[in-house]
Coordinates of C-alpha atoms in Angstrom, one line a residue:
M1 CA 0.0 0.0 0.0
D2 CA 2.9 2.4 0.8
S3 CA 4.3 1.8 -2.7
L4 CA 0.9 2.9 -4.2
K5 CA 0.8 6.1 -2.1
K6 CA 4.3 7.0 -3.5
L7 CA 2.8 6.9 -7.0
H8 CA 0.0 9.5 -6.2
F9 CA 0.5 12.5 -8.5
Y10 CA -2.3 14.6 -7.0
R11 CA -1.6 14.6 -3.3
K12 CA -4.2 16.0 -0.9
T13 CA -3.4 19.2 1.0
P14 CA -4.0 18.9 4.8
V15 CA -6.9 20.9 6.0
D16 CA -4.7 22.5 8.6
L17 CA -2.7 24.1 5.8
T18 CA -5.8 25.7 4.0
E19 CA -7.4 29.1 4.8
A20 CA -10.8 30.5 3.7
T21 CA -10.9 34.1 2.6
S22 CA -13.7 36.6 1.7
S23 CA -12.1 37.3 -1.7
G24 CA -12.0 33.6 -2.4
G25 CA -15.7 33.4 -1.6
V26 CA -16.5 36.2 -4.0
I27 CA -14.5 34.5 -6.8
S28 CA -16.3 31.2 -6.1
I29 CA -19.7 32.9 -6.3
V30 CA -18.8 34.6 -9.6
A31 CA -17.5 31.4 -11.0
L32 CA -20.7 29.5 -10.0
L33 CA -22.9 32.2 -11.7
I34 CA -20.8 32.0 -14.8
M35 CA -21.2 28.3 -15.0
V36 CA -25.0 28.5 -14.5
Y37 CA -25.2 31.1 -17.2
L38 CA -23.2 29.1 -19.6
F39 CA -25.2 26.0 -18.9
L40 CA -28.6 27.7 -19.4
S41 CA -27.6 29.7 -22.5
Q42 CA -26.3 26.5 -24.2
L43 CA -29.4 24.7 -23.2
I44 CA -31.6 27.5 -24.7
M45 CA -29.6 27.6 -27.9
F46 CA -30.0 23.8 -28.1
W47 CA -33.8 24.1 -28.0
Q48 CA -34.0 27.0 -30.5
V49 CA -34.3 26.4 -34.3
Q50 CA -32.2 28.9 -36.2
T51 CA -32.3 29.3 -40.0
V52 CA -29.3 30.5 -41.8
T53 CA -29.6 31.7 -45.3
D54 CA -26.6 32.0 -47.6
I55 CA -26.4 32.8 -51.3
V56 CA -23.8 31.0 -53.3
M57 CA -23.0 30.9 -57.0
D58 CA -24.2 27.7 -58.7
N59 CA -21.6 26.6 -61.2
S60 CA -24.0 24.1 -62.9
S61 CA -24.4 24.4 -66.6
G62 CA -26.5 22.9 -69.3
S63 CA -29.2 20.6 -68.0
Q64 CA -27.8 20.9 -64.5
A65 CA -28.7 24.6 -64.4
T66 CA -32.4 23.9 -63.9
M67 CA -34.5 22.1 -61.4
G68 CA -38.1 21.0 -61.1
I69 CA -40.9 22.0 -58.8
D70 CA -43.7 19.5 -58.2
F71 CA -46.9 20.8 -56.6
D72 CA -50.4 19.9 -55.7
V73 CA -52.3 22.9 -54.5
T74 CA -56.0 23.5 -54.0
L75 CA -57.4 27.1 -54.2
A76 CA -60.5 26.6 -52.1
R77 CA -62.3 29.8 -53.1
L78 CA -61.0 30.5 -56.6
P79 CA -62.6 28.9 -59.7
C80 CA -60.2 27.4 -62.3
Q81 CA -61.2 30.0 -64.9
Y82 CA -59.5 32.7 -62.9
A83 CA -56.6 30.7 -61.5
S84 CA -53.3 31.6 -63.0
V85 CA -50.0 29.8 -62.4
D86 CA -47.0 32.1 -62.9
V87 CA -43.2 31.5 -62.8
L88 CA -41.0 34.6 -62.4
D89 CA -37.2 34.9 -61.6
I90 CA -34.6 37.5 -61.1
L91 CA -33.2 37.1 -64.6
G92 CA -36.4 38.4 -66.1
T93 CA -38.1 35.2 -66.9
A94 CA -41.9 35.6 -66.8
R95 CA -43.9 32.5 -67.6
I96 CA -47.6 33.5 -67.3
N97 CA -50.2 30.8 -66.6
V98 CA -48.0 27.9 -67.5
T99 CA -49.7 24.9 -69.2
E100 CA -48.9 21.6 -70.6
G101 CA -46.7 21.5 -73.6
R102 CA -44.8 24.8 -73.1
H103 CA -41.4 25.3 -71.5
N104 CA -41.2 21.8 -70.0
F105 CA -44.3 22.6 -67.9
H106 CA -47.1 20.2 -67.2
V107 CA -50.0 21.7 -65.2
T108 CA -53.6 20.4 -65.0
K109 CA -56.6 22.1 -63.3
T110 CA -59.6 20.3 -61.9
R111 CA -62.8 22.1 -60.7
V112 CA -63.6 21.0 -57.2
V113 CA -66.2 21.8 -54.5
T114 CA -64.9 22.8 -51.1
E115 CA -66.6 23.2 -47.8
E116 CA -67.4 26.7 -46.3
L117 CA -65.5 26.4 -43.0
S118 CA -62.9 23.7 -43.3
M119 CA -62.0 24.3 -47.0
K120 CA -61.8 20.6 -47.4
R121 CA -62.8 19.1 -50.8
V122 CA -66.2 17.5 -51.1
P123 CA -65.5 13.8 -52.0
G124 CA -66.4 13.0 -55.6
A125 CA -67.3 16.6 -56.5
K126 CA -64.8 17.4 -59.3
L127 CA -64.9 18.2 -63.0
A128 CA -61.8 18.1 -65.2
T129 CA -61.1 21.2 -67.3
P130 CA -60.2 20.9 -71.0
D131 CA -56.6 20.2 -71.8
L132 CA -54.5 23.2 -72.7
V133 CA -57.2 25.6 -71.5
Q134 CA -56.3 29.1 -72.4
S135 CA -54.7 31.3 -69.8
P136 CA -57.1 33.7 -68.0
R137 CA -54.4 36.4 -68.6
D138 CA -54.3 35.7 -72.3
E139 CA -57.9 34.7 -73.0
K140 CA -59.7 37.0 -75.4
R141 CA -63.4 36.1 -75.6
D142 CA -65.6 37.3 -78.4
H143 CA -67.7 40.0 -76.7
H144 CA -69.8 42.7 -78.2
T145 CA -69.0 46.3 -77.3
R146 CA -71.9 48.6 -76.5
H147 CA -71.7 50.0 -80.0
D148 CA -71.8 46.6 -81.6
A149 CA -74.7 45.6 -79.4
I150 CA -76.8 48.6 -80.4
K151 CA -76.1 47.8 -84.1
A152 CA -77.2 44.2 -83.5
L153 CA -80.4 45.3 -81.8
K154 CA -81.2 47.5 -84.7
K155 CA -80.5 44.7 -87.2
F156 CA -82.5 42.1 -85.2
P157 CA -85.1 44.0 -83.2
V158 CA -87.3 42.1 -80.8
S159 CA -90.3 44.5 -80.8
E160 CA -91.3 47.9 -82.2
H161 CA -90.0 49.8 -79.2
R162 CA -87.3 52.3 -80.2
D163 CA -87.0 54.6 -77.3
W164 CA -83.9 52.6 -76.2
E165 CA -81.9 54.4 -78.9
E166 CA -81.9 57.5 -76.7
D167 CA -82.4 56.1 -73.3
W168 CA -81.7 52.5 -72.4
D169 CA -84.0 52.7 -69.3
K170 CA -87.0 52.9 -71.7
E171 CA -86.3 49.5 -73.2
I172 CA -85.7 47.1 -70.4
Y173 CA -86.4 43.4 -70.8
S174 CA -84.4 42.0 -67.9
F175 CA -86.0 42.1 -64.4
E176 CA -83.9 43.7 -61.6
L177 CA -83.8 41.6 -58.5
T178 CA -83.0 42.5 -55.0
G179 CA -82.1 40.6 -51.8
D180 CA -85.8 40.6 -50.8
N181 CA -87.3 39.0 -53.9
F182 CA -84.4 37.0 -55.3
E183 CA -85.4 33.5 -54.1
D184 CA -89.1 34.1 -54.6
K185 CA -88.6 35.2 -58.2
L186 CA -86.2 32.5 -59.3
S187 CA -88.4 29.8 -57.8
K188 CA -91.0 30.4 -60.4
Y189 CA -88.8 29.6 -63.4
D190 CA -87.3 26.5 -64.9
F191 CA -84.1 28.3 -65.9
A192 CA -82.6 31.6 -64.9
M193 CA -79.5 33.7 -65.8
V194 CA -78.6 36.6 -63.5
D195 CA -76.1 39.3 -64.3
F196 CA -74.5 40.6 -61.1
F197 CA -73.1 44.0 -62.0
A198 CA -71.8 47.3 -60.7
P199 CA -72.6 50.6 -62.4
W200 CA -69.0 51.8 -62.3
C201 CA -67.7 48.7 -64.0
H202 CA -66.6 49.2 -67.7
W203 CA -67.4 45.6 -68.7
C204 CA -70.9 46.0 -67.1
T205 CA -71.5 49.1 -69.3
E206 CA -70.5 47.1 -72.4
L207 CA -72.7 44.2 -71.4
K208 CA -75.9 46.1 -70.7
P209 CA -77.3 46.5 -74.2
V210 CA -76.2 42.9 -75.1
W211 CA -78.0 41.6 -72.0
E212 CA -81.2 43.5 -72.8
H213 CA -81.2 42.3 -76.4
A214 CA -80.5 38.7 -75.4
T215 CA -83.2 38.9 -72.7
G216 CA -85.8 40.1 -75.2
L217 CA -84.9 37.3 -77.6
V218 CA -85.0 34.6 -74.9
E219 CA -88.4 35.8 -73.6
K220 CA -90.0 35.6 -77.1
T221 CA -88.4 32.3 -78.0
T222 CA -88.9 30.3 -74.8
M223 CA -92.4 31.4 -73.8
D224 CA -94.8 28.5 -73.2
Y225 CA -98.1 29.4 -74.8
G226 CA -99.7 26.1 -74.1
E227 CA -99.3 24.9 -77.7
D228 CA -98.2 21.3 -78.5
P229 CA -94.4 21.5 -79.1
T230 CA -94.5 18.4 -81.3
E231 CA -96.5 20.4 -83.8
G232 CA -93.6 22.8 -84.5
W233 CA -92.7 26.3 -83.4
H234 CA -95.0 29.1 -84.7
G235 CA -95.4 27.4 -88.0
F236 CA -91.8 26.3 -88.4
Q237 CA -90.6 22.8 -88.0
N238 CA -88.7 23.8 -84.9
R239 CA -87.3 26.8 -83.2
K240 CA -83.9 26.7 -84.8
E241 CA -85.4 26.7 -88.3
G242 CA -87.6 29.7 -87.3
M243 CA -84.7 31.7 -85.9
F244 CA -82.6 31.0 -88.9
A245 CA -85.3 32.2 -91.3
W246 CA -85.7 35.4 -89.3
E247 CA -82.0 36.2 -89.3
D248 CA -81.7 35.3 -92.9
Y249 CA -84.6 37.7 -93.8
N250 CA -83.2 40.6 -91.8
G251 CA -79.8 39.9 -93.3
K252 CA -81.2 40.5 -96.7
H253 CA -83.3 43.5 -95.6
E254 CA -80.8 45.5 -93.4
H255 CA -82.5 48.8 -94.2
A256 CA -86.0 47.5 -93.3
P257 CA -85.5 44.7 -90.7
M258 CA -88.6 43.0 -89.3
T259 CA -89.0 42.5 -85.6
L260 CA -89.0 38.9 -84.3
V261 CA -92.7 39.3 -83.1
D262 CA -93.8 40.7 -86.5
F263 CA -91.9 37.9 -88.3
L264 CA -93.6 35.2 -86.3
N265 CA -97.0 36.8 -86.7
Q266 CA -96.5 36.9 -90.4
K267 CA -95.7 33.2 -90.5
R268 CA -98.6 32.3 -88.2
D269 CA -101.1 34.4 -90.2
S270 CA -100.1 32.6 -93.4
L271 CA -101.0 29.3 -91.7
G272 CA -104.2 30.6 -90.1
L273 CA -102.8 30.4 -86.6
G274 CA -103.4 34.0 -85.5
D275 CA -100.9 36.3 -83.9
V276 CA -98.5 35.3 -81.2
P277 CA -100.5 35.1 -77.9
L278 CA -99.9 38.1 -75.7
H279 CA -99.6 36.0 -72.6
G280 CA -98.0 32.8 -71.7
R281 CA -95.9 31.1 -69.0
K282 CA -92.3 32.4 -68.9
R283 CA -90.1 29.4 -68.4
V284 CA -86.8 31.4 -68.5
I285 CA -85.9 34.6 -66.8
M286 CA -82.8 36.7 -67.5
A287 CA -82.4 39.2 -64.6
K288 CA -79.8 41.4 -63.0
V289 CA -78.6 42.5 -59.6
D290 CA -76.8 45.7 -58.7
C291 CA -74.3 44.7 -56.1
T292 CA -73.5 48.3 -55.1
R293 CA -76.9 48.8 -53.6
T294 CA -77.0 48.4 -49.8
E295 CA -80.0 46.0 -49.9
N296 CA -78.1 43.7 -52.3
R297 CA -74.7 43.5 -50.7
D298 CA -75.5 40.5 -48.5
L299 CA -77.0 38.7 -51.5
C300 CA -73.9 39.3 -53.6
R301 CA -71.7 38.2 -50.7
Q302 CA -73.8 35.1 -50.1
H303 CA -73.4 34.2 -53.8
R304 CA -69.7 34.9 -53.6
I305 CA -69.5 37.5 -56.3
M306 CA -65.9 38.7 -56.6
G307 CA -65.9 40.4 -59.9
Y308 CA -68.2 42.3 -62.3
P309 CA -70.0 41.4 -64.4
T310 CA -70.6 37.8 -63.2
V311 CA -73.4 35.8 -64.9
R312 CA -74.8 33.0 -62.9
V313 CA -77.1 30.2 -64.0
Y314 CA -79.8 28.7 -61.8
R315 CA -81.9 25.7 -62.7
N316 CA -85.3 24.3 -61.6
G317 CA -86.1 27.2 -59.4
A318 CA -83.2 26.6 -57.0
A319 CA -81.7 29.8 -55.8
H320 CA -78.8 28.3 -53.8
S321 CA -77.4 25.9 -56.4
M322 CA -75.5 27.9 -59.0
E323 CA -73.0 27.7 -61.8
E324 CA -71.1 30.4 -63.7
Y325 CA -71.7 31.2 -67.3
Q326 CA -68.3 31.1 -69.1
G327 CA -69.3 31.6 -72.7
E328 CA -69.1 34.6 -75.1
R329 CA -70.9 37.8 -74.2
K330 CA -72.9 38.2 -77.3
A331 CA -76.7 38.1 -77.7
E332 CA -76.6 35.1 -80.0
A333 CA -74.3 33.3 -77.5
F334 CA -76.6 33.9 -74.6
L335 CA -79.6 32.8 -76.7
G336 CA -77.8 29.7 -77.9
F337 CA -76.8 28.8 -74.3
V338 CA -80.4 29.1 -73.2
H339 CA -81.7 27.1 -76.1
D340 CA -79.2 24.3 -75.5
N341 CA -79.9 24.0 -71.8
V342 CA -83.6 24.6 -71.2
P343 CA -85.3 21.2 -71.3
D344 CA -88.4 20.2 -73.2
I345 CA -87.9 22.7 -76.1
P346 CA -87.8 21.1 -79.5
M347 CA -84.3 21.2 -81.1
S348 CA -83.3 20.3 -84.6
E349 CA -80.9 17.6 -83.6
D350 CA -80.9 15.1 -80.7
D351 CA -78.0 15.3 -78.3
S352 CA -75.3 12.8 -78.9
S353 CA -74.4 10.3 -76.2
N354 CA -71.1 12.2 -75.5
T355 CA -72.9 15.5 -75.1
A356 CA -75.5 13.9 -72.9
L357 CA -72.8 12.4 -70.7
L358 CA -71.0 15.8 -70.4
R359 CA -74.2 17.5 -69.4
E360 CA -74.9 14.8 -66.8
R361 CA -71.4 15.3 -65.3
E362 CA -71.9 19.0 -65.2
A363 CA -75.2 18.6 -63.5
E364 CA -73.7 16.3 -60.9
F365 CA -70.9 18.7 -60.2
H366 CA -73.1 21.8 -59.8
A367 CA -75.6 19.9 -57.6
N368 CA -72.9 20.1 -54.9
L369 CA -72.7 23.9 -55.1
D370 CA -74.8 25.9 -52.7
T371 CA -74.4 28.6 -50.0
E372 CA -72.5 26.2 -47.8
T373 CA -69.9 25.3 -50.4
H374 CA -67.5 27.0 -52.8
E375 CA -66.2 26.2 -56.2
G376 CA -62.4 25.9 -56.1
C377 CA -59.5 24.7 -58.2
N378 CA -57.1 21.8 -57.7
I379 CA -53.8 22.6 -59.6
V380 CA -51.4 19.7 -60.0
G381 CA -48.2 20.1 -62.0
S382 CA -44.5 20.1 -62.5
V383 CA -42.5 23.1 -63.8
E384 CA -38.9 23.4 -64.8
V385 CA -37.1 26.6 -63.4
K386 CA -33.6 28.0 -63.3
K387 CA -31.6 27.8 -60.2
V388 CA -31.8 31.5 -59.4
P389 CA -33.9 33.5 -57.0
G390 CA -37.5 33.5 -58.2
K391 CA -41.1 32.7 -57.3
L392 CA -43.9 30.4 -58.2
M393 CA -47.2 32.3 -57.9
F394 CA -50.9 31.2 -57.8
A395 CA -52.9 34.3 -58.6
A396 CA -56.4 35.5 -59.7
H397 CA -56.7 37.2 -63.1
S398 CA -59.2 37.9 -65.8
N399 CA -59.1 40.1 -68.9
Y400 CA -62.8 40.5 -69.0
L401 CA -63.8 41.0 -65.4
D402 CA -63.3 43.8 -62.9
F403 CA -62.4 42.1 -59.6
D404 CA -63.7 43.3 -56.3
L405 CA -60.5 42.9 -54.4
K406 CA -62.2 42.7 -51.0
S407 CA -64.1 39.6 -52.2
V408 CA -61.2 37.8 -53.9
N409 CA -60.1 34.9 -51.6
T410 CA -57.0 33.0 -52.6
S411 CA -56.9 30.8 -49.5
H412 CA -55.3 27.5 -50.4
T413 CA -54.1 24.2 -49.1
I414 CA -50.8 22.5 -50.2
Q415 CA -51.1 18.8 -50.6
H416 CA -47.6 18.5 -52.0
L417 CA -44.6 20.7 -52.8
S418 CA -41.1 19.5 -53.5
L419 CA -37.9 20.3 -55.5
I420 CA -36.6 17.7 -57.8
H421 CA -33.5 17.1 -60.0
I422 CA -34.2 17.1 -63.7

């Protein structure tokens, strides 16, 4: 044991040889505080998440200078027709509404229905959009201007009223709805189209004469007079034949056009049928709502109007199940849309099986839309971008609509987002 003690390198100092001092106590306290501080600070730093950003030059070239972005995003409150996918970068690249087949991009849009509160998609409620659908930023639809619409109304007049040439308020066919009578009025018709507008809106001003002209034509061509539809339409084999004959006649007599009512009366008189009855059951209504009026603001908010003019379609008297008209803004386009969609009106050709199937899918999709749900857009795709600072944007845009920015909601959920090597 003595030999082991001799090998002890750190020998103990006898207590008798040590002495405690006040300065030593101060130093000990300071040292203890420093140790506690160091321990706690290191522990806090260990718990914290710190992000460090650093920009470095990428020496990649050729195919290595780009990367891919895969995404699956659902815009719960924005219809696909207004959803724009844009790619921008610091080098000046600006790809607006990227679609399949351009710049190594592959993007598809699917119309979906989402719940009001949770923004979750309603299972099974989806409708594919056409491939290579045109960008809402690039789309140029065929719309009549106010001047063109007045010329069309002169060429194809509905009735003898001509006061509209000086004051449009004197020739009004469409019924103006309010928040108080909206549901009651629509419940009386098989089919309804409603123009939600704002007086200050440029596109609404352009649409007004078009809408009134179309309303007059729809009223005269869809009225139910209690006559047997299988016997023809006002002496013609069907409505399409009659409308073609009227347009053909006025095309050849531009300086003395005949009103639609007079033209039908002339045909009926030649067959001994008498004039067109003055009264009948209106099966279709084309109405309008001024969203700037105080009494209509709740109605427009309930129907989620975020831009003007917005034309909504309502079927079978249901005021809470709606779809948005997406066709051209011309009187003949509105008239053709009504003629194609209103049931039990004789048409010159039977629907093909494909057309019938598409209409059935449309009906199933729109049956899920009401005041408790929204139409949204599921955007799935892959884009190739340069390895430089930039951004991938999901935005709302339209070249033929004035957005009410307070009503535009681009809330979204991200199902998938990743960067990939190409």
